[in-house]
Short mmCIF file of C-alpha atoms in Angstrom, two decimals:
data_model
loop_
_atom_site.label_atom_id
_atom_site.label_comp_id
_atom_site.label_asym_id
_atom_site.label_seq_id
_atom_site.Cartn_x
_atom_site.Cartn_y
_atom_site.Cartn_z
CA UNK A 21 91.42 106.89 101.15
CA UNK A 22 92.78 107.77 97.74
CA UNK A 23 92.71 111.56 98.11
CA UNK A 24 95.65 112.80 96.07
CA UNK A 25 97.81 115.84 96.77
CA UNK A 26 98.44 118.15 93.87
CA UNK A 27 97.14 117.31 90.42
CA UNK A 28 98.37 113.86 89.36
CA UNK A 29 97.94 113.03 85.71
CA UNK A 30 95.31 110.61 84.50
CA UNK A 31 97.78 107.74 84.13
CA UNK A 32 98.83 108.15 87.77
CA UNK A 33 95.21 108.23 88.89
CA UNK A 34 94.39 105.15 86.83
CA UNK A 35 97.33 103.27 88.32
CA UNK A 36 96.34 104.29 91.83
CA UNK A 37 92.78 103.09 91.26
CA UNK A 38 93.98 99.75 89.88
CA UNK A 39 96.39 99.24 92.77
CA UNK A 40 93.71 100.16 95.29
CA UNK A 41 91.24 97.76 93.68
CA UNK A 42 93.78 94.93 93.84
CA UNK A 43 94.66 95.57 97.48
CA UNK A 44 91.01 95.72 98.54
CA UNK A 45 89.93 92.73 96.45
CA UNK A 46 91.20 90.20 98.99
CA UNK A 47 88.55 88.90 101.37
CA UNK A 48 89.15 89.56 105.05
CA UNK A 49 91.03 86.81 106.86
CA UNK A 50 89.59 85.73 110.18
CA UNK A 51 92.01 85.88 113.12
CA UNK A 52 92.98 83.00 115.35
CA UNK A 53 92.08 84.99 118.45
CA UNK A 54 90.80 88.42 119.43
CA UNK A 55 91.41 90.27 122.68
CA UNK A 56 90.21 93.58 124.09
CA UNK A 57 92.53 96.21 125.54
CA UNK A 58 89.68 98.47 126.67
CA UNK A 59 85.91 98.79 126.93
CA UNK A 60 85.20 100.55 123.63
CA UNK A 61 84.22 98.25 120.72
CA UNK A 62 87.20 99.53 118.72
CA UNK A 63 89.69 98.71 121.46
CA UNK A 64 90.50 95.22 120.21
CA UNK A 65 93.40 93.31 118.68
CA UNK A 66 93.16 90.40 116.24
CA UNK A 67 95.93 87.82 116.56
CA UNK A 68 97.32 85.58 113.82
CA UNK A 69 99.54 82.65 114.73
CA UNK A 70 102.57 81.81 112.60
CA UNK A 71 101.29 79.42 109.94
CA UNK A 72 104.35 77.17 110.15
CA UNK A 73 103.58 76.44 113.79
CA UNK A 74 106.90 77.73 115.00
CA UNK A 75 107.33 78.86 118.58
CA UNK A 76 109.21 81.92 119.77
CA UNK A 77 108.14 83.74 116.62
CA UNK A 78 108.72 87.50 116.49
CA UNK A 79 105.57 89.53 117.00
CA UNK A 80 104.57 92.06 114.34
CA UNK A 81 102.18 94.72 115.61
CA UNK A 82 100.21 95.96 112.61
CA UNK A 83 98.48 99.37 112.54
CA UNK A 84 96.15 99.92 109.61
CA UNK A 85 95.77 103.07 107.56
CA UNK A 86 92.79 104.86 106.11
CA UNK A 87 93.56 108.49 107.01
CA UNK A 88 92.43 107.80 110.61
CA UNK A 89 88.84 107.73 109.26
CA UNK A 90 86.14 105.38 110.54
CA UNK A 91 85.16 103.66 107.27
CA UNK A 92 88.60 102.01 107.12
CA UNK A 93 89.14 99.42 109.81
CA UNK A 94 91.58 96.60 110.47
CA UNK A 95 89.77 94.18 108.15
CA UNK A 96 91.40 95.65 105.05
CA UNK A 97 94.89 94.71 106.27
CA UNK A 98 93.91 91.26 107.54
CA UNK A 99 95.23 89.72 104.27
CA UNK A 100 98.57 91.37 105.03
CA UNK A 101 98.43 89.97 108.57
CA UNK A 102 97.85 86.52 107.11
CA UNK A 103 100.68 87.04 104.60
CA UNK A 104 103.08 87.85 107.43
CA UNK A 105 101.84 84.90 109.49
CA UNK A 106 102.65 82.69 106.51
CA UNK A 107 106.15 84.11 106.63
CA UNK A 108 106.57 82.79 110.16
CA UNK A 109 105.57 85.83 112.20
CA UNK A 110 103.03 86.13 114.97
CA UNK A 111 100.86 89.14 114.11
CA UNK A 112 98.72 91.50 116.17
CA UNK A 113 96.32 93.54 114.02
CA UNK A 114 95.26 96.53 116.13
CA UNK A 115 92.00 98.42 115.94
CA UNK A 116 91.68 101.93 117.35
CA UNK A 117 89.16 104.74 117.39
CA UNK A 118 89.00 106.78 114.21
CA UNK A 119 87.05 109.86 113.20
CA UNK A 120 83.57 109.85 111.74
CA UNK A 121 80.42 111.84 111.18
CA UNK A 122 79.30 111.12 114.73
CA UNK A 123 81.85 113.45 116.35
CA UNK A 124 81.61 116.93 114.78
CA UNK A 125 81.43 118.47 118.24
CA UNK A 126 85.06 117.47 118.76
CA UNK A 127 86.16 119.73 115.98
CA UNK A 128 84.85 123.08 117.06
CA UNK A 129 83.46 123.64 113.58
CA UNK A 130 86.50 122.25 111.78
CA UNK A 131 84.83 118.88 111.45
CA UNK A 132 81.85 120.12 109.49
CA UNK A 133 81.92 118.99 105.88
CA UNK A 134 79.56 118.60 102.99
CA UNK A 135 77.38 115.51 102.62
CA UNK A 136 79.26 112.86 100.72
CA UNK A 137 82.65 114.19 101.79
CA UNK A 138 85.13 112.05 103.67
CA UNK A 139 84.44 111.64 107.40
CA UNK A 140 86.56 113.63 109.80
CA UNK A 141 90.00 112.13 110.35
CA UNK A 142 90.89 110.87 113.79
CA UNK A 143 89.69 111.54 117.31
CA UNK A 144 91.72 113.76 119.55
CA UNK A 145 92.93 112.46 121.94
CA UNK A 146 91.25 109.04 121.69
CA UNK A 147 93.19 107.78 118.66
CA UNK A 148 96.44 108.30 120.54
CA UNK A 149 94.98 106.98 123.79
CA UNK A 150 94.14 103.74 122.03
CA UNK A 151 97.45 103.17 120.29
CA UNK A 152 99.33 103.82 123.52
CA UNK A 153 97.04 101.50 125.48
CA UNK A 154 97.23 98.75 122.88
CA UNK A 155 101.03 98.82 122.77
CA UNK A 156 101.28 98.90 126.56
CA UNK A 157 98.97 95.91 126.87
CA UNK A 158 100.49 93.99 123.97
CA UNK A 159 103.00 91.76 125.80
CA UNK A 160 100.32 90.42 128.15
CA UNK A 161 97.62 90.12 125.47
CA UNK A 162 99.92 88.37 123.02
CA UNK A 163 101.29 85.98 125.62
CA UNK A 164 97.73 84.87 126.35
CA UNK A 165 96.42 84.76 122.79
CA UNK A 166 99.51 83.46 121.00
CA UNK A 167 101.68 81.34 123.27
CA UNK A 168 104.12 80.92 120.38
CA UNK A 169 104.82 84.63 120.10
CA UNK A 170 108.10 86.00 121.43
CA UNK A 171 107.05 89.27 123.04
CA UNK A 172 110.71 90.16 123.52
CA UNK A 173 110.98 90.61 119.76
CA UNK A 174 108.32 93.09 118.69
CA UNK A 175 108.39 95.02 115.43
CA UNK A 176 105.73 97.66 114.83
CA UNK A 177 104.58 98.25 111.28
CA UNK A 178 101.82 100.35 109.81
CA UNK A 179 100.60 101.68 106.48
CA UNK A 180 99.86 105.32 105.65
CA UNK A 181 98.07 106.77 108.71
CA UNK A 182 99.00 103.54 110.47
CA UNK A 183 102.62 104.20 109.51
CA UNK A 184 102.33 107.51 111.33
CA UNK A 185 101.00 105.71 114.39
CA UNK A 186 103.80 103.14 114.23
CA UNK A 187 106.46 105.86 114.19
CA UNK A 188 104.64 107.69 116.97
CA UNK A 189 104.40 104.55 119.12
CA UNK A 190 108.18 104.18 118.94
CA UNK A 191 108.72 107.80 119.97
CA UNK A 192 106.66 108.01 123.14
CA UNK A 193 109.75 108.29 125.34
CA UNK A 194 110.67 111.56 123.60
CA UNK A 195 107.23 113.14 123.89
CA UNK A 196 107.17 116.48 125.72
CA UNK A 197 107.23 116.39 129.49
CA UNK A 198 103.71 116.12 130.82
CA UNK A 199 102.32 114.31 127.80
CA UNK A 200 99.82 111.66 128.93
CA UNK A 201 101.43 109.15 126.55
CA UNK A 202 105.05 109.73 127.47
CA UNK A 203 107.09 106.71 128.53
CA UNK A 204 109.97 106.99 131.00
CA UNK A 205 112.20 104.84 128.78
CA UNK A 206 112.21 103.66 125.16
CA UNK A 207 109.52 101.07 124.42
CA UNK A 208 110.86 97.50 124.17
CA UNK A 209 110.78 97.26 120.37
CA UNK A 210 113.14 95.65 117.90
CA UNK A 211 112.21 98.33 115.43
CA UNK A 212 109.64 100.02 113.21
CA UNK A 213 108.85 99.43 109.55
CA UNK A 214 106.63 102.26 108.31
CA UNK A 215 104.90 101.81 104.95
CA UNK A 216 104.27 105.04 103.03
CA UNK A 217 103.74 106.74 106.39
CA UNK A 218 102.28 110.16 107.06
CA UNK A 219 105.57 110.72 108.82
CA UNK A 220 106.09 114.48 108.76
CA UNK A 221 103.14 116.74 109.43
CA UNK A 222 104.55 119.89 107.89
CA UNK A 223 105.19 118.12 104.59
CA UNK A 224 101.83 116.36 104.70
CA UNK A 225 99.92 119.58 105.34
CA UNK A 226 101.82 121.40 102.61
CA UNK A 227 100.93 118.66 100.12
CA UNK A 228 97.30 118.36 101.27
CA UNK A 229 97.67 114.66 102.03
CA UNK A 230 94.35 112.83 102.35
CA UNK A 231 92.20 115.91 102.11
CA UNK A 232 93.55 117.74 105.13
CA UNK A 233 93.44 114.69 107.38
CA UNK A 234 96.44 115.75 109.47
CA UNK A 235 94.79 119.00 110.53
CA UNK A 236 91.57 117.17 111.31
CA UNK A 237 93.43 114.54 113.34
CA UNK A 238 94.65 117.25 115.67
CA UNK A 239 91.22 118.83 116.01
CA UNK A 240 91.55 121.66 113.51
CA UNK A 241 93.82 124.65 113.08
CA UNK A 242 93.23 126.05 116.57
CA UNK A 243 95.87 124.53 118.80
CA UNK A 244 97.46 122.63 115.90
CA UNK A 245 101.02 123.62 116.76
CA UNK A 246 100.70 122.66 120.43
CA UNK A 247 99.16 119.29 119.61
CA UNK A 248 101.61 118.56 116.81
CA UNK A 249 104.41 118.64 119.39
CA UNK A 250 102.76 115.55 120.91
CA UNK A 251 101.80 113.82 117.67
CA UNK A 252 104.17 114.59 114.77
CA UNK A 253 106.85 111.91 114.29
CA UNK A 254 108.97 114.45 112.43
CA UNK A 255 109.22 116.46 115.63
CA UNK A 256 109.93 113.45 117.88
CA UNK A 257 113.51 112.64 117.00
CA UNK A 258 115.85 110.98 117.62
CA UNK A 259 114.18 107.87 119.02
CA UNK A 260 117.16 105.52 119.22
CA UNK A 261 114.95 102.74 117.80
CA UNK A 262 115.80 101.09 114.49
CA UNK A 263 113.47 102.52 111.87
CA UNK A 264 112.90 101.69 108.22
CA UNK A 265 110.51 103.23 105.72
CA UNK A 266 109.23 101.53 102.57
CA UNK A 267 107.85 103.93 100.00
CA UNK A 268 106.48 103.66 96.48
CA UNK A 269 108.08 106.20 94.17
CA UNK A 270 104.81 106.68 92.29
CA UNK A 271 102.65 107.14 95.39
CA UNK A 272 100.13 109.93 94.83
CA UNK A 273 98.32 109.37 98.15
CA UNK A 274 101.24 109.93 100.53
CA UNK A 275 104.04 111.11 98.26
CA UNK A 276 107.70 110.26 98.61
CA UNK A 277 108.40 113.81 99.79
CA UNK A 278 106.65 113.11 103.10
CA UNK A 279 108.93 110.18 103.91
CA UNK A 280 111.98 112.12 102.75
CA UNK A 281 111.09 115.00 105.06
CA UNK A 282 111.07 112.57 108.00
CA UNK A 283 114.35 110.96 106.96
CA UNK A 284 115.94 114.41 106.64
CA UNK A 285 114.63 115.45 110.06
CA UNK A 286 116.07 112.27 111.55
CA UNK A 287 119.45 112.96 109.97
CA UNK A 288 119.46 116.48 111.37
CA UNK A 289 118.77 114.94 114.79
CA UNK A 290 121.73 112.59 114.38
CA UNK A 291 119.76 109.45 113.53
CA UNK A 292 119.79 107.27 110.43
CA UNK A 293 116.47 106.03 109.10
CA UNK A 294 116.45 103.46 106.31
CA UNK A 295 114.46 104.43 103.23
CA UNK A 296 113.62 101.79 100.63
CA UNK A 297 112.15 103.30 97.48
CA UNK A 298 110.21 101.01 95.18
CA UNK A 299 109.97 102.20 91.61
CA UNK A 300 106.89 101.78 89.49
CA UNK A 301 104.42 101.38 92.35
CA UNK A 302 102.15 103.63 94.33
CA UNK A 303 100.47 103.51 97.71
CA UNK A 304 98.57 100.25 97.94
CA UNK A 305 100.92 97.46 96.76
CA UNK A 306 102.67 97.71 100.12
CA UNK A 307 99.66 96.03 101.75
CA UNK A 308 98.65 93.82 98.80
CA UNK A 309 99.74 90.19 99.22
CA UNK A 310 99.44 89.75 95.47
CA UNK A 311 102.10 92.44 94.85
CA UNK A 312 105.86 91.94 94.91
CA UNK A 313 106.12 94.92 97.25
CA UNK A 314 104.68 92.84 100.08
CA UNK A 315 107.70 90.55 99.96
CA UNK A 316 109.91 93.61 100.37
CA UNK A 317 107.89 94.63 103.41
CA UNK A 318 108.30 91.16 104.92
CA UNK A 319 112.05 91.26 104.32
CA UNK A 320 112.38 94.65 106.02
CA UNK A 321 110.54 93.29 109.04
CA UNK A 322 112.69 90.16 109.03
CA UNK A 323 115.88 92.18 109.13
CA UNK A 324 114.74 93.90 112.32
CA UNK A 325 113.02 90.97 114.00
CA UNK A 326 115.47 88.11 113.73
#
């Protein structure tokens, strides 16, 4: 998960390792309820009730990162889900199908990699199938699992690869005609808060983000351009949905340039996207309840939700 584009210096690598260790040191937090949105074991959502017991709490839909790779599941952001629940939100922590060593046949040779290398990133089209299905089912699932959640006030957030999926989920109404995930109207969201998202595929590929994960997500170089038209948030603008990005200036996993490329693309499409840059931090403090950056994330969500 800490593949770094370019050649960061040793101090940057040391900081990234320390921040990663801190973020992953928290034990998983058990949910208050779990519901399935499909038959596959990964098609589940963990729900966290607002810890202050409030009713009509805004619902935060949380999409985890991990370069769309199977070893990283929703458990690693469960402390963030709990942190947000303690801030008075209802939270839905979504699992979805990721890539792994069990699916090289999907990649037409592109998925083959040396033993010990990272698993293949993503499943095409299953990763997108799952996020679309989870978001479509969310109002009903949340109403059953968390009676205190206000499903009329949904904010989608996600970190890294999950930030990509959050931006994509808010853009389904501008997908190309004929896309299986296209919505006839904008999804009923208050907004999106994307945390160090893989938001612009051209920039991410150029920088080699996460060891070529973007190319793998779309099934390899063959057909990349056609599939990117259905999957790249930077090409799905404007959305008309309030969008904010939180980005660490010292991020060597998904660099600031990727978020800036998305913000620039939005501006060219006539849309303003908020960009909050946090100095002195990298990729992982955004999901680390022990880091000050998490409070910034909660505040960005609050501004959209309330």
